[in-house]
CSV table of C-alpha atoms and ligand atoms in Angstrom, one decimal:
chain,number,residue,atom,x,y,z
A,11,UNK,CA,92.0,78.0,78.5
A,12,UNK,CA,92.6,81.7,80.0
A,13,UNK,CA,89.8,83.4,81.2
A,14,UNK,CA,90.4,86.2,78.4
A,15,UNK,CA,90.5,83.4,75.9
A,16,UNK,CA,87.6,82.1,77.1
A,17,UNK,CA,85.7,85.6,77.2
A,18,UNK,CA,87.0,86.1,73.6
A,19,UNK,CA,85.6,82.9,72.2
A,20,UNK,CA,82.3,83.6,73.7
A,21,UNK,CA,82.0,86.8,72.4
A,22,UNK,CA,82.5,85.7,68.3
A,23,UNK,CA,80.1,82.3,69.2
A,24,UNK,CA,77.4,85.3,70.7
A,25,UNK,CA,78.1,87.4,67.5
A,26,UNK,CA,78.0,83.8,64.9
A,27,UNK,CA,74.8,83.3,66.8
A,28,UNK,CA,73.2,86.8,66.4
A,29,UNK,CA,74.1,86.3,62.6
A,30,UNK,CA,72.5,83.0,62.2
A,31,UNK,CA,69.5,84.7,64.1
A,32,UNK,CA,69.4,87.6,62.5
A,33,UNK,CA,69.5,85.3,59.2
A,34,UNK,CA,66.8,83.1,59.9
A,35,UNK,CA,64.3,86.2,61.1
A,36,UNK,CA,65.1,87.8,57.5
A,37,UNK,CA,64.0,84.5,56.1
A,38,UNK,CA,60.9,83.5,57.9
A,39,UNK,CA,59.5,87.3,57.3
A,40,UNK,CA,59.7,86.9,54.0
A,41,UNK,CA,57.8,83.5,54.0
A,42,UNK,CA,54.7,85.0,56.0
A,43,UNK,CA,55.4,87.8,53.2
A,44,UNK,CA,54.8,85.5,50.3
A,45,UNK,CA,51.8,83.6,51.6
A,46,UNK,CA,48.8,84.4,50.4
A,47,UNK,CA,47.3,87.3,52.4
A,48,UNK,CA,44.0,88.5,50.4
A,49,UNK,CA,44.3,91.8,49.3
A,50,UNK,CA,40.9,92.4,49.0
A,51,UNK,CA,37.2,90.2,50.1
A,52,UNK,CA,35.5,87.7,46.8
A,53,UNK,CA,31.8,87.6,47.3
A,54,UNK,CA,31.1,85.6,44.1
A,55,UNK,CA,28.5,82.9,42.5
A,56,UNK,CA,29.4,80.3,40.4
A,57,UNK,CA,26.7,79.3,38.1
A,58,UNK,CA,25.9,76.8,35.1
A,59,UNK,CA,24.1,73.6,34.2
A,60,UNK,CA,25.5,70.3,35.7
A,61,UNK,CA,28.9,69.1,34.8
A,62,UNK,CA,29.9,72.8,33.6
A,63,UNK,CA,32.8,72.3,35.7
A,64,UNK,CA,31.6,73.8,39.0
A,65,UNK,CA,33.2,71.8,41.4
A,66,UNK,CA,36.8,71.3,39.1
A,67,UNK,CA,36.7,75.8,39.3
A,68,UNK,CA,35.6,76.6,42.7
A,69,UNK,CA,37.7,74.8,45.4
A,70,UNK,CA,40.9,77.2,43.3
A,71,UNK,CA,38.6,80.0,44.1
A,72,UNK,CA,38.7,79.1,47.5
A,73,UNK,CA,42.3,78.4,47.9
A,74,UNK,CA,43.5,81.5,45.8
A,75,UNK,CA,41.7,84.1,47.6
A,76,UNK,CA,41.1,82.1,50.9
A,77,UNK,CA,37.1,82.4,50.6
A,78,UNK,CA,34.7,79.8,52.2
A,79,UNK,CA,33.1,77.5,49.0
A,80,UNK,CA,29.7,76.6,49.6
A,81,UNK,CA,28.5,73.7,47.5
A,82,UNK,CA,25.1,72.9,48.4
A,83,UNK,CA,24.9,69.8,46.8
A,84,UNK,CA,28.3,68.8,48.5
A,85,UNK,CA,26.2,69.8,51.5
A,86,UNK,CA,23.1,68.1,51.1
A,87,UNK,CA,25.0,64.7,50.4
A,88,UNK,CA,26.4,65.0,53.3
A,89,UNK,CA,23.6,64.8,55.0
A,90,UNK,CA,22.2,61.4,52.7
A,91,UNK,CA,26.1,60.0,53.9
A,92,UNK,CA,24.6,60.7,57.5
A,93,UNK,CA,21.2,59.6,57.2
A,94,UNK,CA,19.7,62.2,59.1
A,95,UNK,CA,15.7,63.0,58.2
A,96,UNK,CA,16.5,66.2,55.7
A,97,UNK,CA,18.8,63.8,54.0
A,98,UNK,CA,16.6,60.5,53.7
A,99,UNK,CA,14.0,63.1,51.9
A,100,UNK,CA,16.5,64.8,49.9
A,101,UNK,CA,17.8,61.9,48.4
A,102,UNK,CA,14.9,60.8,46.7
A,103,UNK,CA,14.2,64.2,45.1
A,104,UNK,CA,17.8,64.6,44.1
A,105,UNK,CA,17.9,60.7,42.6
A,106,UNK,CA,14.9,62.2,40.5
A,107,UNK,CA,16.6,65.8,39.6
A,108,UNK,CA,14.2,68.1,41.1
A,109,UNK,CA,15.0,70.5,44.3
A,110,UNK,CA,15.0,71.0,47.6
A,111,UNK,CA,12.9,73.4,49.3
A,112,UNK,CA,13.9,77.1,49.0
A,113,UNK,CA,13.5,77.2,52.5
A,114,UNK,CA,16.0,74.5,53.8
A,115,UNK,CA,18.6,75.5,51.2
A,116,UNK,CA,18.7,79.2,52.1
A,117,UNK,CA,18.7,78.0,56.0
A,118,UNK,CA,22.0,76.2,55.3
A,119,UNK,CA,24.0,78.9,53.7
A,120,UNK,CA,22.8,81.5,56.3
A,121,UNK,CA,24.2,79.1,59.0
A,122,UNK,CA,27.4,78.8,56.8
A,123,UNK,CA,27.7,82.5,56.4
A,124,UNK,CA,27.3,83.3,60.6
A,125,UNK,CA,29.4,80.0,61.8
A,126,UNK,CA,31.7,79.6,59.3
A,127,UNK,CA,35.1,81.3,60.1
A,128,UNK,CA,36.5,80.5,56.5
A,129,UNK,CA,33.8,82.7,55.1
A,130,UNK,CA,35.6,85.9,57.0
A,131,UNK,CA,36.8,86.5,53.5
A,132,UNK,CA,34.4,86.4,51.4
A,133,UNK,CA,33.0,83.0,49.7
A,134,UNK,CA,32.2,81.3,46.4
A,135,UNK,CA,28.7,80.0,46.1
A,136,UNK,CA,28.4,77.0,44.2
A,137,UNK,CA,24.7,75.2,43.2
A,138,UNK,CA,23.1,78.4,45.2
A,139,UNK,CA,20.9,80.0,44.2
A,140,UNK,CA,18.8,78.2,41.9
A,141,UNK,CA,15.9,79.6,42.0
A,142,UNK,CA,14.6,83.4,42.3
A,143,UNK,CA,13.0,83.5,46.0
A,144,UNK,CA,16.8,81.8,47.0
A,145,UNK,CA,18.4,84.5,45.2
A,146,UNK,CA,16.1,87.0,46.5
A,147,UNK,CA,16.6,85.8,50.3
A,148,UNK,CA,20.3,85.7,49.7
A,149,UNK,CA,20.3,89.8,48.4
A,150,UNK,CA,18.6,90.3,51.9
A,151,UNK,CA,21.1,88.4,54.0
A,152,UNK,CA,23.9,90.4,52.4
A,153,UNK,CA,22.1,93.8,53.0
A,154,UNK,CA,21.3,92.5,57.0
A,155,UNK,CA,25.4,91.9,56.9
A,156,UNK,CA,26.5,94.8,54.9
A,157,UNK,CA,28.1,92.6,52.1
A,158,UNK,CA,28.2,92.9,48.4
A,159,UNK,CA,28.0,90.6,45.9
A,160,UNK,CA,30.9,91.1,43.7
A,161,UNK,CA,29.7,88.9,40.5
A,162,UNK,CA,28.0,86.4,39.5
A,163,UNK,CA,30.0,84.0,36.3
A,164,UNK,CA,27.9,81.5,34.5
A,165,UNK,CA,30.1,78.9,32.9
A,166,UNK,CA,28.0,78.5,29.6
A,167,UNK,CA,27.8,75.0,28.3
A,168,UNK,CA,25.7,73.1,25.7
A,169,UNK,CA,23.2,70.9,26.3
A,170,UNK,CA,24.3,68.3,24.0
A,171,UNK,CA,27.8,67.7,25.2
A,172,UNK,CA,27.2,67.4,29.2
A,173,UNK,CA,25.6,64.0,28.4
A,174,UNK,CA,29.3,62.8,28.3
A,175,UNK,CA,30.5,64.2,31.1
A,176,UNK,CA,28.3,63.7,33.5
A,177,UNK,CA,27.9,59.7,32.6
A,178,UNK,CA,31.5,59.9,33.4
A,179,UNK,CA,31.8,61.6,36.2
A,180,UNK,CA,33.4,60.4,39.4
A,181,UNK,CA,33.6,61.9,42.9
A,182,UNK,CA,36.0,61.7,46.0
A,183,UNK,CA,32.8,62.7,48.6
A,184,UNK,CA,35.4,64.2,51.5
A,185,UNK,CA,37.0,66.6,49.2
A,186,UNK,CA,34.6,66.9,46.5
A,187,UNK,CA,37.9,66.4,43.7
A,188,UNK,CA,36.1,65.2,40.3
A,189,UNK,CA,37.5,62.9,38.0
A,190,UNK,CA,36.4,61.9,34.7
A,191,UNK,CA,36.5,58.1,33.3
A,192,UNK,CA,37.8,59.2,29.7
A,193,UNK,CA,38.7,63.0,29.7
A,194,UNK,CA,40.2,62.9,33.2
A,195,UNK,CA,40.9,59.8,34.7
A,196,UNK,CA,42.7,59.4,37.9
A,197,UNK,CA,46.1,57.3,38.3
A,198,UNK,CA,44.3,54.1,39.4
A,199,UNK,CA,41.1,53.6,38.5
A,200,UNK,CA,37.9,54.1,40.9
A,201,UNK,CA,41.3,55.8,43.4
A,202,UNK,CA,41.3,59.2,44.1
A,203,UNK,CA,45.2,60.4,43.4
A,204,UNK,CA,46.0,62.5,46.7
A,205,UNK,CA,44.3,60.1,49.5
A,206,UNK,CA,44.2,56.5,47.7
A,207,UNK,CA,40.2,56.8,48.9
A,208,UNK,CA,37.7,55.0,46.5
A,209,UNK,CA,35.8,57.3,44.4
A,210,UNK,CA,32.2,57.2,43.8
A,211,UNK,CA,29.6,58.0,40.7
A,212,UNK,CA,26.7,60.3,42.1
A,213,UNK,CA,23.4,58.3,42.0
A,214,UNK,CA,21.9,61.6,40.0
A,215,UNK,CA,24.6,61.3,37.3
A,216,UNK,CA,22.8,59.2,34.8
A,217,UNK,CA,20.9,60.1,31.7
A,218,UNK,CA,17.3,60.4,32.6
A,219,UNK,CA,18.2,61.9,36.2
A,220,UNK,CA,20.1,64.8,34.1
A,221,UNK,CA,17.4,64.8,31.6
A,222,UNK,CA,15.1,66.3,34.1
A,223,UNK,CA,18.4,68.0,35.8
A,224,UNK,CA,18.5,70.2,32.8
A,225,UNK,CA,14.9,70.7,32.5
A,226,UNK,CA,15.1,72.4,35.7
A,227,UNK,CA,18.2,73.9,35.4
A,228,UNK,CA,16.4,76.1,32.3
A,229,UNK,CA,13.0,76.7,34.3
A,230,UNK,CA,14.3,77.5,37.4
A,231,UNK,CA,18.1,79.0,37.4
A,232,UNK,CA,17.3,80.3,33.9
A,233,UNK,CA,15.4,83.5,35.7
A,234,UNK,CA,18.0,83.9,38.3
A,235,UNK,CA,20.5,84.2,35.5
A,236,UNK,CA,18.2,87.2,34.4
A,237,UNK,CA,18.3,88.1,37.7
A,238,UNK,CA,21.7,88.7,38.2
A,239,UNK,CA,21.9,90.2,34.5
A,240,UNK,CA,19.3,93.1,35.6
A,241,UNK,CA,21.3,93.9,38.3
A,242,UNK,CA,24.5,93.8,36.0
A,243,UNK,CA,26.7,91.4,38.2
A,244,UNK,CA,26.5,88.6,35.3
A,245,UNK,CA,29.7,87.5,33.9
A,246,UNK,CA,29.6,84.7,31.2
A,247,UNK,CA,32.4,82.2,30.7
A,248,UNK,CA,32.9,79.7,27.8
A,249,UNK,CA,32.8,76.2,29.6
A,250,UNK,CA,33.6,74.3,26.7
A,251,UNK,CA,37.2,75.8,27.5
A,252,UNK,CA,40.1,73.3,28.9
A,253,UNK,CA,39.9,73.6,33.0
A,254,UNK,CA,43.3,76.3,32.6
A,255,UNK,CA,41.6,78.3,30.1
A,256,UNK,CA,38.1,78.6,32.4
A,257,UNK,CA,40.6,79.4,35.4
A,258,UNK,CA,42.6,82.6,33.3
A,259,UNK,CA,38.8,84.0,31.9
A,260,UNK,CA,37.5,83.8,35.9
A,261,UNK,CA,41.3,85.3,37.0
A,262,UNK,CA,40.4,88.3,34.7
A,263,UNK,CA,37.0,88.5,36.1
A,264,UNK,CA,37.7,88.9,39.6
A,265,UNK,CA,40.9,91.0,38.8
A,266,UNK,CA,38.6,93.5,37.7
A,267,UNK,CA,36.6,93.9,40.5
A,268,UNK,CA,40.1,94.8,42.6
B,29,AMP,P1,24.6,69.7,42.6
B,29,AMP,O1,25.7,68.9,43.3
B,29,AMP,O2,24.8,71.2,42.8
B,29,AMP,O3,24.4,69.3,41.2
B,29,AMP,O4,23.2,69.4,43.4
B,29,AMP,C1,22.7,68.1,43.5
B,29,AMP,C2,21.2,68.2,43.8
B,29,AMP,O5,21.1,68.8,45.1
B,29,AMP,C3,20.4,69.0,42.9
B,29,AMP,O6,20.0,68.3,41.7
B,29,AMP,C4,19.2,69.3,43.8
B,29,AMP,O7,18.3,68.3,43.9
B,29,AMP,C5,19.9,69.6,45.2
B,29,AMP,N1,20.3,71.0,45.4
B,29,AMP,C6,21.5,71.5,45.5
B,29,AMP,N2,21.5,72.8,45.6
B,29,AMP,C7,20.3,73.2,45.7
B,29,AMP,C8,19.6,74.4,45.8
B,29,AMP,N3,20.3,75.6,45.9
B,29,AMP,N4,18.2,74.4,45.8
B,29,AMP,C9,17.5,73.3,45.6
B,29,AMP,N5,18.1,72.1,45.5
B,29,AMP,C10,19.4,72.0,45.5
């Protein structure tokens, strides 16, 4: 091939190649443009009697608005998994429905707050606080770290009907993905869908457990719910609501806090 030939045929594979460059750029700008950059922080609570739904609504919070969740039941059976000494003494006051110390429990989301990058963003409590003193401690830490709460949804359920779902409840423990035997079972049964991991039923999910569950639940969280209603952060959802329909009420919640 002449050298000007040569030259030539360089010159449109430089140019082809520019294109293609300049092709690929435009299109991997506009994937970092269409993930999910928060627009704005969530600083929320996510309250309501056992087997509300809880742990179905929170891990979307997390993944929509990229927030740390905080489940401190999640939390505390990891540490009966582990064995270590808080979680042999938790265990047997969580097989029999009552709570942990304010203390501990207030100690573990402070750590979570300081050392956990995902909570940059903001975070979703779930199962804290239940009592006043917890709530009370966690107003403090927010003022210490100049944070707001934003709000504070209870997903209202009766009584009557949890029976059924918590006696049918089953858990995958590493990603906390909840299943129910009848009203939504998973592909295999006893198999969690995405890992093919065996699920479990929690050792507190039987009928005299959630008996006293309850019991506490009213005694206990009841006031906190005033709390929160005094301070007019308190944002009730219907529970009784199919999982989609809870998601779209707590969508419109948080979009009106933007
Ligand atoms: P949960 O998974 O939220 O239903 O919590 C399971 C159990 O863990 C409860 O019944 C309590 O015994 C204990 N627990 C979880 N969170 C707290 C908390 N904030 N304060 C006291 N005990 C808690």
């Amino acid at each position: 091939m002449a050298a000007s030939d040569e030259l030539e045929y360089l010159k449109t594979l430089v140019s082809q190649l520019n294109a293609k460059i300049e092709a690929l750029e435009a299109k991997a700008k506009k994937a970092v443009a269409s993930h999910k950059t928060p627009a704005h922080q969530l600083r929320t609570i996510l309250m309501g009697p056992p087997g509300a739904g809880k742990g179905t609504q929170a891990p979307r919070i997390r993944e929509e608005f990229c927030v740390c969740h905080l489940a401190t039941g999640d939390m505390l059976r990891e540490q009966v998994t582990k064995k270590t000494k808080l979680g042999v003494e938790a265990k047997k006051i969580m097989d029999a429905g009552g709570l942990v110390s304010d203390d501990i429990m207030v100690g573990m989301i402070k750590d979570q707050l300081e050392h956990n990058q995902e909570c940059k963003n903001g975070f979703v409590l779930d199962g804290f606080p239940r009592t006043v003193p917890q709530a009370e401690k966690l107003n403090s830490m927010l003022q210490a770290r100049k944070e707001k709460l934003d709000s504070v949804v209870e997903l209202v359920y009766d009584d009557q009907l949890l029976n059924s779902r918590i006696t049918g409840r089953l858990i995958h423990p590493a990603s906390g993905r909840t299943y129910h035997k009848e009203f939504n079972p998973p592909k295999k049964p006893f198999v969690d869908d995405v890992t093919g991991e065996p699920l479990v039923q929690r050792s507190d999910d039987n009928v005299e457990a959630l008996r006293k569950r309850l019991a506490v639940f009213h005694t206990q969280t009841g006031p906190v719910v005033e709390y929160y209603k005094a301070k007019g952060l308190w944002r009730p959802i219907d529970a009784a609501q199919s999982p989609a329909l809870v998601w779209d009420n707590l969508r419109r919640v948080f979009a009106k806090q933007q």
